[in-house]
Amino acid sequence: MKSLLSVDSLKLSEIQEIIDSTYSMYDVLSREIKKLPTLRGKVISLMFFEPSTRTRISFEIASKLLSADIVNFSPSGSSVEKGENLLDTANTILSLGADLIVVRHSREGVPWFIFERLKIPVVNAGDGKNEHPTQALLDLFTMMKHKSVKNLSEFRNVQVSIVGDILHSRVARSNIKLLSKIGARVILVSAYTTLYQNLPEGVKVKNFIDNDVLSSDFIIALRLQRERHGNAFYPSEREYFEFWGVKQDLVEKAKGLLIMHPGPMNMGVEIDQTVAYSENSLIFDQVKNGVAVRMAVLYYLLTKGRLD
Ligand code: CP
């Protein structure tokens, strides 16, 4: 009975297996009939205590395409509004027949809390600013597909710059760990106030976008996580965009640089709308790849149970 809680516990062989499986699922998505019988009879509960569009819907589509049944839970309209606590809520979902829980919560550690008490497979769909492992896997798959590489060893030395509000970003934390683990070159670009310490060895830190950053293969722009800090970490959003926004003139300077963003985007804050919709943008490809990655992860957890 295993879970995907953090990138930390993923072995290189497991990452490679998920990528291989994602390539297979991606091929399934281009077929006329996309449905597979693989998870028939399994029940997956999507417990989202924080807003989500991409992650929740892609897990729902992934589950349905694998023939699993879905139970959607949101705190609004549930007994959480009458004061039911997290453990009782999760235990109720388990008693109602769930085989796996996908959980998003504003509190760090909630996926571990559920896994340790209920002994049911759990996928972390984002816990506070801590981790978002399936986002990192879909970002990696998107980059590998665009480089036309299938083996992790071929991705070594690819340079990825992650720009913006690193401190409050679970996407950044999971991506930094995953990219470092596979030997990619990682550059972080952020204000001093929106960085954190204890980064993996070899990760470079810069305060501004320079030519080194512009020579990257990919730039991942991060959403400014307003809900986690109340805009107290930089003088103004206009200034933030000026120094850390991914703008059209930067993309023009750097031929071939591909732009990513986990979404949702704050247009004109961390990214320019022209860039987001340009031919250099992989942003909507990331969304599409999210379905294939989540199919691969659910398949692994419910048929092989190798992750933890
Ligand atoms: N990238 C991401 O987690 O998006 P959602 O918040 O829409 O799920």
Tab-separated table of C-alpha atoms and ligand atoms in Angstrom:
chain	number	residue	atom	x	y	z
A	1	MET	CA	0.000	0.000	0.000
A	2	LYS	CA	2.003	2.966	-1.244
A	3	SER	CA	1.538	6.644	-1.895
A	4	LEU	CA	3.025	9.578	-3.791
A	5	LEU	CA	3.554	12.167	-1.075
A	6	SER	CA	6.849	13.798	-2.051
A	7	VAL	CA	9.515	13.783	-4.744
A	8	ASP	CA	11.993	12.884	-1.951
A	9	SER	CA	11.048	9.216	-1.878
A	10	LEU	CA	11.063	8.691	-5.650
A	11	LYS	CA	13.936	6.531	-6.885
A	12	LEU	CA	15.418	7.241	-10.309
A	13	SER	CA	14.104	3.882	-11.544
A	14	GLU	CA	10.584	4.821	-10.386
A	15	ILE	CA	10.756	8.225	-12.083
A	16	GLN	CA	11.858	6.486	-15.278
A	17	GLU	CA	9.000	3.968	-15.002
A	18	ILE	CA	6.451	6.764	-14.524
A	19	ILE	CA	7.870	8.652	-17.525
A	20	ASP	CA	7.749	5.470	-19.654
A	21	SER	CA	4.183	4.831	-18.555
A	22	THR	CA	3.269	8.487	-19.214
A	23	TYR	CA	4.510	8.137	-22.803
A	24	SER	CA	2.186	5.111	-23.195
A	25	MET	CA	-0.754	6.969	-21.632
A	26	TYR	CA	-0.030	9.973	-23.867
A	27	ASP	CA	-0.365	7.701	-26.915
A	28	VAL	CA	-3.682	6.405	-25.553
A	29	LEU	CA	-4.926	10.018	-25.339
A	30	SER	CA	-4.468	10.443	-29.107
A	31	ARG	CA	-6.636	7.381	-29.897
A	32	GLU	CA	-10.256	7.731	-30.945
A	33	ILE	CA	-11.318	5.579	-27.987
A	34	LYS	CA	-9.227	6.683	-25.040
A	35	LYS	CA	-10.693	4.498	-22.310
A	36	LEU	CA	-8.732	1.638	-20.700
A	37	PRO	CA	-10.260	-0.995	-18.356
A	38	THR	CA	-7.185	-0.964	-16.057
A	39	LEU	CA	-8.770	0.419	-12.854
A	40	ARG	CA	-12.298	-0.973	-13.264
A	41	GLY	CA	-13.825	-1.546	-9.810
A	42	LYS	CA	-11.504	0.919	-8.038
A	43	VAL	CA	-12.848	4.019	-6.287
A	44	ILE	CA	-10.752	7.208	-6.226
A	45	SER	CA	-11.693	10.096	-3.963
A	46	LEU	CA	-10.605	13.609	-4.885
A	47	MET	CA	-10.465	15.625	-1.652
A	48	PHE	CA	-9.715	19.248	-2.517
A	49	PHE	CA	-9.708	21.620	0.460
A	50	GLU	CA	-8.127	24.362	-1.682
A	51	PRO	CA	-9.235	25.660	-5.102
A	52	SER	CA	-7.996	23.847	-8.201
A	53	THR	CA	-8.848	23.655	-11.890
A	54	ARG	CA	-6.032	21.768	-13.618
A	55	THR	CA	-5.062	19.248	-10.950
A	56	ARG	CA	-8.569	18.262	-9.860
A	57	ILE	CA	-9.993	17.999	-13.373
A	58	SER	CA	-6.978	16.140	-14.767
A	59	PHE	CA	-7.137	13.609	-11.900
A	60	GLU	CA	-10.849	13.198	-12.604
A	61	ILE	CA	-10.305	12.691	-16.347
A	62	ALA	CA	-7.339	10.368	-15.700
A	63	SER	CA	-9.405	8.246	-13.298
A	64	LYS	CA	-12.329	8.037	-15.704
A	65	LEU	CA	-10.111	7.104	-18.660
A	66	LEU	CA	-8.722	4.261	-16.547
A	67	SER	CA	-12.336	3.186	-15.749
A	68	ALA	CA	-12.125	3.956	-12.009
A	69	ASP	CA	-15.116	5.441	-10.192
A	70	ILE	CA	-14.730	8.939	-8.741
A	71	VAL	CA	-15.957	10.490	-5.527
A	72	ASN	CA	-15.494	14.264	-5.520
A	73	PHE	CA	-15.242	15.883	-2.098
A	74	SER	CA	-15.053	19.598	-1.364
A	75	PRO	CA	-15.402	21.125	2.111
A	76	SER	CA	-18.118	23.515	0.939
A	77	GLY	CA	-21.446	21.729	1.334
A	78	SER	CA	-19.893	18.892	3.380
A	79	SER	CA	-20.025	18.165	7.103
A	80	VAL	CA	-16.732	20.081	7.452
A	81	GLU	CA	-19.028	23.117	7.571
A	82	LYS	CA	-20.641	21.577	10.696
A	83	GLY	CA	-17.239	21.185	12.334
A	84	GLU	CA	-16.190	17.655	11.280
A	85	ASN	CA	-12.423	17.330	11.581
A	86	LEU	CA	-9.974	16.181	8.902
A	87	LEU	CA	-9.412	12.679	10.286
A	88	ASP	CA	-13.126	11.942	10.628
A	89	THR	CA	-13.763	13.318	7.160
A	90	ALA	CA	-11.036	11.174	5.579
A	91	ASN	CA	-12.158	8.120	7.604
A	92	THR	CA	-15.704	8.648	6.350
A	93	ILE	CA	-14.479	8.722	2.742
A	94	LEU	CA	-12.520	5.499	3.411
A	95	SER	CA	-15.569	3.804	4.998
A	96	LEU	CA	-17.615	4.775	1.948
A	97	GLY	CA	-15.284	2.596	-0.129
A	98	ALA	CA	-12.371	4.698	-1.445
A	99	ASP	CA	-9.284	2.763	-2.613
A	100	LEU	CA	-7.096	5.854	-3.038
A	101	ILE	CA	-7.307	9.475	-1.914
A	102	VAL	CA	-5.971	12.432	-3.892
A	103	VAL	CA	-5.714	15.350	-1.481
A	104	ARG	CA	-4.984	19.071	-1.715
A	105	HIS	CA	-4.871	21.199	1.415
A	106	SER	CA	-3.517	24.583	2.469
A	107	ARG	CA	-1.773	22.949	5.480
A	108	GLU	CA	1.605	21.317	4.918
A	109	GLY	CA	1.745	17.627	5.859
A	110	VAL	CA	-1.950	16.792	5.440
A	111	PRO	CA	-1.275	14.015	2.852
A	112	TRP	CA	1.145	12.346	5.354
A	113	PHE	CA	-1.425	12.736	8.151
A	114	ILE	CA	-4.060	10.882	6.105
A	115	PHE	CA	-1.661	8.193	4.856
A	116	GLU	CA	-0.235	7.425	8.301
A	117	ARG	CA	-3.614	7.188	10.034
A	118	LEU	CA	-5.749	5.535	7.365
A	119	LYS	CA	-3.174	3.280	5.686
A	120	ILE	CA	-4.663	3.974	2.274
A	121	PRO	CA	-2.733	5.076	-0.847
A	122	VAL	CA	-2.599	8.885	-0.959
A	123	VAL	CA	-1.475	11.234	-3.721
A	124	ASN	CA	-0.338	14.685	-2.640
A	125	ALA	CA	-2.056	17.135	-5.011
A	126	GLY	CA	-0.438	20.097	-3.221
A	127	ASP	CA	0.045	20.726	0.514
A	128	GLY	CA	0.537	24.386	1.384
A	129	LYS	CA	3.882	25.575	0.079
A	130	ASN	CA	5.489	22.184	0.623
A	131	GLU	CA	5.120	19.886	-2.415
A	132	HIS	CA	3.191	19.170	-5.617
A	133	PRO	CA	4.894	16.033	-6.944
A	134	THR	CA	2.586	15.292	-9.907
A	135	GLN	CA	3.124	18.872	-11.166
A	136	ALA	CA	6.898	18.283	-11.139
A	137	LEU	CA	6.439	14.983	-12.989
A	138	LEU	CA	4.235	16.583	-15.639
A	139	ASP	CA	6.697	19.463	-16.029
A	140	LEU	CA	9.531	16.964	-16.489
A	141	PHE	CA	7.510	14.935	-19.000
A	142	THR	CA	6.647	18.130	-20.942
A	143	MET	CA	10.325	19.090	-21.160
A	144	MET	CA	11.446	15.567	-22.124
A	145	LYS	CA	8.782	15.339	-24.836
A	146	HIS	CA	9.916	18.688	-26.272
A	147	LYS	CA	13.524	17.537	-26.231
A	148	SER	CA	12.384	14.223	-27.833
A	149	VAL	CA	14.114	12.218	-25.098
A	150	LYS	CA	12.717	9.193	-23.290
A	151	ASN	CA	15.553	8.315	-20.948
A	152	LEU	CA	16.318	10.411	-17.865
A	153	SER	CA	20.040	10.151	-18.563
A	154	GLU	CA	19.478	12.125	-21.788
A	155	PHE	CA	18.008	14.997	-19.773
A	156	ARG	CA	21.154	15.480	-17.714
A	157	ASN	CA	22.667	18.950	-18.270
A	158	VAL	CA	19.483	20.421	-19.680
A	159	GLN	CA	19.236	23.877	-18.079
A	160	VAL	CA	15.997	24.923	-16.405
A	161	SER	CA	15.477	28.337	-14.795
A	162	ILE	CA	12.677	28.748	-12.278
A	163	VAL	CA	11.648	32.380	-11.864
A	164	GLY	CA	9.565	34.127	-9.220
A	165	ASP	CA	8.064	33.434	-5.819
A	166	ILE	CA	10.200	30.380	-4.930
A	167	LEU	CA	9.607	30.661	-1.166
A	168	HIS	CA	5.849	30.168	-1.300
A	169	SER	CA	5.760	27.714	-4.210
A	170	ARG	CA	5.163	23.978	-3.768
A	171	VAL	CA	5.692	23.644	-7.534
A	172	ALA	CA	9.190	25.113	-7.155
A	173	ARG	CA	10.067	22.819	-4.228
A	174	SER	CA	9.012	19.665	-6.086
A	175	ASN	CA	10.629	20.763	-9.357
A	176	ILE	CA	13.933	21.720	-7.686
A	177	LYS	CA	14.127	18.291	-6.028
A	178	LEU	CA	13.135	16.344	-9.124
A	179	LEU	CA	15.369	18.216	-11.571
A	180	SER	CA	18.348	18.038	-9.183
A	181	LYS	CA	17.771	14.327	-8.648
A	182	ILE	CA	18.016	13.591	-12.377
A	183	GLY	CA	21.081	15.819	-12.882
A	184	ALA	CA	19.536	18.763	-14.737
A	185	ARG	CA	21.119	22.218	-14.263
A	186	VAL	CA	18.794	24.355	-12.151
A	187	ILE	CA	18.891	28.148	-11.825
A	188	LEU	CA	16.550	29.956	-9.446
A	189	VAL	CA	15.738	33.609	-10.093
A	190	SER	CA	14.031	35.389	-7.239
A	191	ALA	CA	14.134	38.353	-4.892
A	192	TYR	CA	16.118	37.681	-1.668
A	193	THR	CA	12.807	37.848	0.202
A	194	THR	CA	11.159	35.084	-1.839
A	195	LEU	CA	13.915	32.452	-1.649
A	196	TYR	CA	14.530	29.686	0.902
A	197	GLN	CA	17.691	28.062	2.293
A	198	ASN	CA	19.023	24.485	2.121
A	199	LEU	CA	18.770	24.065	-1.617
A	200	PRO	CA	20.151	20.896	-3.214
A	201	GLU	CA	23.837	20.985	-4.154
A	202	GLY	CA	24.543	22.585	-7.527
A	203	VAL	CA	21.413	24.746	-7.690
A	204	LYS	CA	22.414	28.285	-8.759
A	205	VAL	CA	20.661	31.331	-7.355
A	206	LYS	CA	20.303	34.716	-9.063
A	207	ASN	CA	18.341	37.809	-8.196
A	208	PHE	CA	17.671	38.926	-11.759
A	209	ILE	CA	17.195	37.422	-15.207
A	210	ASP	CA	20.586	37.620	-16.954
A	211	ASN	CA	22.182	36.091	-20.049
A	212	ASP	CA	22.913	32.853	-18.169
A	213	VAL	CA	19.188	32.509	-17.439
A	214	LEU	CA	18.304	33.434	-21.012
A	215	SER	CA	20.587	30.662	-22.278
A	216	SER	CA	18.383	28.076	-20.506
A	217	ASP	CA	16.450	25.435	-22.396
A	218	PHE	CA	13.313	26.158	-20.366
A	219	ILE	CA	12.053	28.893	-18.042
A	220	ILE	CA	9.356	28.019	-15.524
A	221	ALA	CA	7.532	31.174	-14.366
A	222	LEU	CA	5.844	30.755	-10.980
A	223	ARG	CA	2.539	32.135	-9.841
A	224	LEU	CA	2.873	34.893	-7.272
A	225	GLN	CA	1.248	33.134	-4.305
A	226	ARG	CA	-0.706	36.145	-3.027
A	227	GLU	CA	-2.922	33.978	-0.781
A	228	ARG	CA	0.148	32.798	1.187
A	229	HIS	CA	1.783	36.145	1.941
A	230	GLY	CA	-0.501	39.124	1.352
A	231	ASN	CA	1.929	40.915	-0.999
A	232	ALA	CA	4.400	41.718	1.810
A	233	PHE	CA	7.584	40.428	0.134
A	234	TYR	CA	8.198	43.023	-2.605
A	235	PRO	CA	7.438	46.729	-3.030
A	236	SER	CA	4.598	46.428	-5.584
A	237	GLU	CA	3.284	44.078	-8.265
A	238	ARG	CA	4.358	46.582	-10.935
A	239	GLU	CA	7.933	46.392	-9.641
A	240	TYR	CA	7.689	42.610	-9.325
A	241	PHE	CA	6.724	42.364	-13.013
A	242	GLU	CA	9.539	44.732	-13.947
A	243	PHE	CA	12.257	42.572	-12.309
A	244	TRP	CA	10.880	39.008	-12.233
A	245	GLY	CA	8.149	39.002	-14.858
A	246	VAL	CA	8.702	36.862	-17.974
A	247	LYS	CA	8.212	39.450	-20.714
A	248	GLN	CA	8.186	39.511	-24.493
A	249	ASP	CA	11.533	41.370	-24.843
A	250	LEU	CA	13.285	38.605	-22.849
A	251	VAL	CA	11.860	35.899	-25.082
A	252	GLU	CA	12.914	37.861	-28.167
A	253	LYS	CA	16.478	38.134	-26.807
A	254	ALA	CA	16.660	34.396	-26.134
A	255	LYS	CA	15.973	32.489	-29.318
A	256	GLY	CA	14.507	29.038	-28.693
A	257	LEU	CA	13.806	29.523	-24.994
A	258	LEU	CA	10.647	27.625	-24.052
A	259	ILE	CA	8.279	29.085	-21.471
A	260	MET	CA	6.363	27.126	-18.858
A	261	HIS	CA	4.007	28.033	-16.019
A	262	PRO	CA	2.081	25.631	-13.752
A	263	GLY	CA	-1.010	27.869	-13.805
A	264	PRO	CA	-3.167	29.597	-12.860
A	265	MET	CA	-1.405	32.674	-14.254
A	266	ASN	CA	-1.473	36.254	-12.958
A	267	MET	CA	-1.141	38.047	-16.298
A	268	GLY	CA	1.056	41.135	-16.115
A	269	VAL	CA	2.449	40.072	-12.712
A	270	GLU	CA	4.731	37.074	-13.290
A	271	ILE	CA	4.152	36.634	-17.030
A	272	ASP	CA	3.115	38.704	-20.006
A	273	GLN	CA	-0.028	37.494	-21.817
A	274	THR	CA	1.784	37.740	-25.194
A	275	VAL	CA	4.455	35.341	-23.893
A	276	ALA	CA	1.906	32.941	-22.385
A	277	TYR	CA	0.164	32.619	-25.744
A	278	SER	CA	3.290	32.730	-27.937
A	279	GLU	CA	4.684	29.861	-29.982
A	280	ASN	CA	7.439	29.533	-27.332
A	281	SER	CA	4.867	28.699	-24.672
A	282	LEU	CA	4.351	25.123	-23.478
A	283	ILE	CA	1.779	26.173	-20.881
A	284	PHE	CA	-1.278	24.492	-22.382
A	285	ASP	CA	0.793	21.477	-23.360
A	286	GLN	CA	1.641	21.139	-19.643
A	287	VAL	CA	-2.081	21.007	-18.882
A	288	LYS	CA	-2.636	18.288	-21.477
A	289	ASN	CA	0.334	16.266	-20.248
A	290	GLY	CA	-1.078	16.456	-16.720
A	291	VAL	CA	-3.755	13.929	-17.674
A	292	ALA	CA	-1.199	11.400	-18.984
A	293	VAL	CA	1.064	11.788	-15.940
A	294	ARG	CA	-1.835	11.347	-13.524
A	295	MET	CA	-3.017	8.263	-15.427
A	296	ALA	CA	0.507	6.841	-15.037
A	297	VAL	CA	0.659	7.649	-11.303
A	298	LEU	CA	-2.787	6.179	-10.538
A	299	TYR	CA	-1.948	3.091	-12.564
A	300	TYR	CA	1.261	2.608	-10.591
A	301	LEU	CA	-0.262	3.086	-7.195
A	302	LEU	CA	-3.303	0.917	-7.762
A	303	THR	CA	-1.746	-1.894	-9.758
A	304	LYS	CA	1.946	-2.041	-8.806
A	305	GLY	CA	2.046	-0.144	-5.503
A	306	ARG	CA	5.731	0.596	-5.840
A	307	LEU	CA	5.910	4.195	-4.660
A	308	ASP	CA	5.948	5.399	-1.087
B	1	CP	N1	-0.897	23.829	-11.367
B	1	CP	C1	-1.935	23.672	-10.521
B	1	CP	O1	-1.838	23.023	-9.470
B	1	CP	O2	-3.108	24.242	-10.957
B	1	CP	P1	-4.495	24.180	-10.175
B	1	CP	O3	-4.336	24.967	-8.913
B	1	CP	O4	-5.513	24.771	-11.146
B	1	CP	O5	-4.785	22.730	-9.879
